[in-house]
Coordinates of C-alpha atoms in Angstrom, one line a residue:
G1 CA -88.2 93.0 -186.3
E2 CA -90.1 93.0 -183.0
Q3 CA -93.6 94.5 -183.1
S4 CA -94.8 97.0 -180.5
L5 CA -96.1 95.3 -177.4
P6 CA -99.2 96.0 -175.3
A7 CA -98.6 98.0 -172.2
S8 CA -99.2 95.1 -169.8
A9 CA -100.1 91.4 -169.6
S10 CA -103.6 92.4 -168.4
E11 CA -104.1 94.2 -171.7
L12 CA -103.3 90.9 -173.4
R13 CA -105.9 89.0 -171.4
R14 CA -108.8 91.3 -171.7
P15 CA -109.8 90.2 -175.3
C16 CA -109.7 86.6 -174.3
E17 CA -111.9 87.2 -171.3
R18 CA -114.5 88.7 -173.5
L19 CA -114.4 85.6 -175.7
G20 CA -114.5 83.3 -172.7
R21 CA -111.3 81.5 -173.8
P22 CA -108.8 80.7 -171.0
L23 CA -105.8 80.5 -173.3
Y24 CA -104.8 83.3 -175.5
N25 CA -102.5 83.8 -178.5
R26 CA -101.8 87.1 -180.1
P27 CA -99.9 87.2 -183.5
D28 CA -98.1 90.6 -182.8
R29 CA -96.4 89.0 -179.8
V30 CA -95.1 86.1 -181.8
R31 CA -92.0 86.9 -183.8
G32 CA -91.6 85.4 -187.3
P33 CA -92.0 87.0 -190.7
T34 CA -95.3 86.5 -192.5
S35 CA -95.4 84.9 -195.9
T36 CA -98.2 84.5 -198.4
L37 CA -96.7 81.2 -199.4
V38 CA -96.5 80.0 -195.8
A39 CA -100.1 81.0 -195.2
A40 CA -101.3 79.2 -198.3
A41 CA -99.3 76.1 -197.6
V42 CA -100.3 75.8 -193.9
S43 CA -103.9 76.7 -194.4
T44 CA -104.4 73.7 -196.7
E45 CA -103.4 71.4 -193.9
T46 CA -105.2 73.1 -191.0
T47 CA -108.7 72.5 -189.8
G48 CA -111.1 74.0 -187.2
T49 CA -109.9 71.4 -184.7
M50 CA -106.3 72.5 -185.2
A51 CA -107.3 76.1 -184.6
E52 CA -108.8 75.1 -181.3
T53 CA -105.7 73.1 -180.1
Y54 CA -103.5 75.1 -177.8
F55 CA -100.2 74.5 -176.1
Q56 CA -99.1 76.2 -172.9
L57 CA -95.7 78.0 -172.6
K58 CA -93.2 78.1 -169.9
P59 CA -90.6 80.9 -169.6
I60 CA -87.1 79.7 -168.8
T61 CA -83.5 81.0 -168.8
F62 CA -81.3 79.5 -171.5
L63 CA -77.7 80.7 -172.0
N64 CA -78.5 83.9 -170.0
R65 CA -81.5 84.6 -172.3
R66 CA -85.2 84.4 -171.3
V67 CA -87.1 82.2 -173.7
S68 CA -90.5 80.5 -173.7
I69 CA -90.7 76.8 -174.4
L70 CA -93.7 74.8 -175.3
L71 CA -95.3 72.1 -173.1
Q72 CA -97.4 69.2 -174.1
N73 CA -101.2 69.5 -173.7
E74 CA -101.4 65.7 -173.1
N75 CA -99.1 62.8 -172.7
G76 CA -97.7 61.2 -175.8
P77 CA -95.2 61.9 -178.6
C78 CA -95.3 65.3 -180.3
P79 CA -92.3 65.9 -182.6
L80 CA -93.8 69.2 -183.7
L81 CA -93.2 70.6 -180.1
A82 CA -89.6 69.3 -180.2
I83 CA -89.0 71.1 -183.5
C84 CA -90.5 74.3 -182.1
N85 CA -88.5 74.1 -178.9
V86 CA -85.3 73.7 -180.8
L87 CA -86.1 76.7 -182.9
L88 CA -87.0 78.7 -179.8
L89 CA -83.7 77.8 -178.1
R90 CA -81.8 78.7 -181.2
N91 CA -83.7 82.1 -181.3
A92 CA -84.8 81.2 -184.9
I93 CA -88.4 81.9 -183.7
S94 CA -89.6 83.6 -180.5
I95 CA -92.8 83.9 -178.5
H96 CA -93.1 86.6 -175.9
E97 CA -93.0 85.3 -172.4
D98 CA -96.2 87.1 -171.4
I99 CA -98.2 84.8 -173.8
P100 CA -99.5 81.8 -171.8
S101 CA -100.3 79.6 -174.8
V102 CA -100.3 79.4 -178.6
S103 CA -102.5 77.6 -181.1
L104 CA -101.4 74.7 -183.2
E105 CA -102.1 76.7 -186.3
T106 CA -99.7 79.5 -185.1
L107 CA -97.0 76.9 -184.4
L108 CA -97.3 75.5 -188.0
R109 CA -96.9 79.0 -189.4
L110 CA -93.9 79.7 -187.1
V111 CA -92.1 76.5 -188.2
A112 CA -92.9 77.0 -191.9
N113 CA -91.3 80.5 -191.9
P114 CA -87.7 79.3 -191.2
L115 CA -88.2 76.3 -193.5
L116 CA -88.8 78.7 -196.4
E117 CA -86.2 81.3 -195.3
N118 CA -83.4 78.9 -194.8
N119 CA -83.9 76.9 -198.0
Q120 CA -84.1 79.5 -200.7
L121 CA -81.9 78.8 -203.7
G122 CA -79.9 81.5 -205.5
S123 CA -80.6 82.8 -208.9
D124 CA -77.7 80.8 -210.3
R125 CA -79.4 77.5 -209.8
S126 CA -81.1 75.6 -212.6
S127 CA -84.8 75.4 -213.0
F128 CA -84.6 71.7 -212.2
E129 CA -82.9 72.4 -208.9
V130 CA -85.4 75.1 -208.0
A131 CA -88.3 72.8 -208.8
N132 CA -86.8 70.0 -206.7
S133 CA -86.2 72.4 -203.8
Q134 CA -89.7 73.8 -204.0
Q135 CA -91.2 70.3 -204.0
A136 CA -89.0 69.4 -200.9
L137 CA -90.3 72.5 -199.1
N138 CA -93.9 71.7 -200.0
D139 CA -93.5 68.2 -198.8
A140 CA -91.9 69.3 -195.5
I141 CA -94.6 71.9 -194.8
G142 CA -97.3 69.4 -195.7
M143 CA -95.8 67.0 -193.2
L144 CA -95.8 69.5 -190.2
P145 CA -99.5 68.9 -189.1
R146 CA -98.9 65.2 -188.9
L147 CA -96.0 65.7 -186.5
Q148 CA -98.3 66.7 -183.7
H149 CA -99.3 63.0 -183.4
G150 CA -95.9 61.3 -183.7
L151 CA -93.1 60.4 -185.9
D152 CA -92.8 57.2 -188.0
V153 CA -89.1 56.2 -187.8
N154 CA -87.3 53.0 -188.5
V155 CA -84.2 52.8 -186.4
Q156 CA -81.0 51.0 -187.3
F157 CA -79.6 49.0 -184.3
C158 CA -76.0 48.7 -185.3
S159 CA -75.5 51.5 -187.8
P160 CA -72.0 53.1 -188.2
S161 CA -73.9 56.4 -187.6
G162 CA -74.7 55.2 -184.0
V163 CA -77.5 57.1 -182.4
T164 CA -78.4 58.9 -185.7
G165 CA -78.9 55.7 -187.7
F166 CA -82.3 55.7 -189.3
E167 CA -83.9 54.5 -192.5
F168 CA -84.8 57.7 -194.3
T169 CA -88.6 58.4 -194.5
Q170 CA -90.6 61.4 -195.6
E171 CA -91.1 62.5 -192.0
F172 CA -87.4 63.4 -191.8
A173 CA -87.8 66.2 -194.4
P174 CA -88.7 69.0 -191.9
F175 CA -85.8 68.0 -189.6
D176 CA -83.3 67.9 -192.4
L177 CA -84.3 71.3 -193.9
L178 CA -84.2 72.9 -190.4
D179 CA -80.8 71.3 -189.7
I180 CA -82.1 69.4 -186.6
T181 CA -80.4 66.1 -185.8
L182 CA -82.6 63.2 -184.7
A183 CA -81.1 60.6 -182.3
H184 CA -82.4 57.4 -180.8
G185 CA -81.4 55.2 -177.9
W186 CA -82.1 51.7 -179.5
L187 CA -78.5 50.6 -179.4
V188 CA -77.0 47.2 -178.9
D189 CA -74.3 46.8 -176.2
P190 CA -71.1 46.2 -178.2
Q191 CA -69.9 43.7 -175.6
D192 CA -72.9 41.5 -176.5
T193 CA -71.2 40.1 -179.6
K194 CA -74.1 37.6 -180.4
S195 CA -76.7 40.4 -180.5
V196 CA -74.3 42.6 -182.5
A197 CA -73.8 39.9 -185.1
G198 CA -77.5 39.0 -185.3
L199 CA -78.6 42.6 -185.6
A200 CA -75.9 43.9 -187.9
N201 CA -77.5 45.9 -190.8
M202 CA -80.9 45.3 -189.3
T203 CA -83.6 47.9 -188.7
Y204 CA -86.6 47.7 -186.3
N205 CA -88.9 46.8 -189.2
H206 CA -86.6 44.0 -190.2
V207 CA -86.7 42.5 -186.7
V208 CA -90.5 42.7 -186.5
E209 CA -90.8 41.0 -189.8
L210 CA -88.5 38.2 -188.7
Q211 CA -90.5 37.8 -185.5
F212 CA -93.7 37.4 -187.4
A213 CA -92.0 34.9 -189.8
Y214 CA -90.7 32.9 -186.8
R215 CA -94.1 32.7 -185.1
A216 CA -95.7 31.7 -188.4
A217 CA -93.1 28.9 -188.8
Q218 CA -93.8 27.8 -185.2
D219 CA -97.5 27.7 -185.8
R220 CA -97.0 25.6 -189.0
A221 CA -94.7 23.3 -187.1
A222 CA -97.2 22.9 -184.3
G223 CA -99.9 22.1 -186.8
L224 CA -97.9 19.5 -188.5
T225 CA -96.9 17.9 -185.2
G226 CA -100.5 17.9 -183.9
G227 CA -101.7 16.4 -187.1
A228 CA -99.1 13.6 -187.1
G229 CA -99.7 12.8 -183.4
G230 CA -103.5 13.1 -183.5
G231 CA -104.1 10.1 -185.8
E232 CA -107.7 9.3 -186.2
A233 CA -108.8 11.9 -183.7
G234 CA -107.3 14.6 -186.0
T235 CA -109.2 13.2 -188.9
A236 CA -112.4 13.1 -187.0
G237 CA -111.9 16.6 -185.8
T238 CA -111.4 17.9 -189.3
A239 CA -114.5 16.0 -190.5
G240 CA -116.5 17.4 -187.6
T241 CA -115.5 21.0 -188.5
A242 CA -116.5 20.5 -192.1
G243 CA -119.9 19.2 -191.1

């Protein structure tokens, strides 16, 4: 449940002023059950740099409820913040609106809590199922710190799944276990029948590989053409290089 709160926001800021830190985070104002397993799993992935990384919060009204959402501390992708904001809007986790910022380490612990809570198997499951579930959870929690930098995805351009068409990678584990749907905008106009036919069953990585293969073939063709047209000059050039 909710912990008791300080009497005022100024009471929150005083400790940070003594430390000389402009951004302040206080665990008793961040709702989320503590877990020894969460602490152990996250601590193995956190470093001193992570402990010094902070994200600012912005209070908003969502569905007639006040909720704080996280803001980027710099431009660039940050799937971890997206996950946290989804959980905040769902009220699966909460951060008191008086708190101006939270650390990366705190966010990792907050996300790890619902991961564990929502994916516990009943006692009727086999030891094999329990072991697999535990491994999936460990992998998902271990993936969380990497999500502060970006997400490695391979989109499918003409998938029957539409905007949710991806090749599954390990990075999807936290999203799947938290029941968060990923979507992309890399879709082909269905009226462009040539592109649809060419990109059917293709992923981004497939297209990149084809581009490289095409350019390599062009280079080889250009080399053959140059050698055939160069005659003696081509032979002289080769000899000069060798010398």
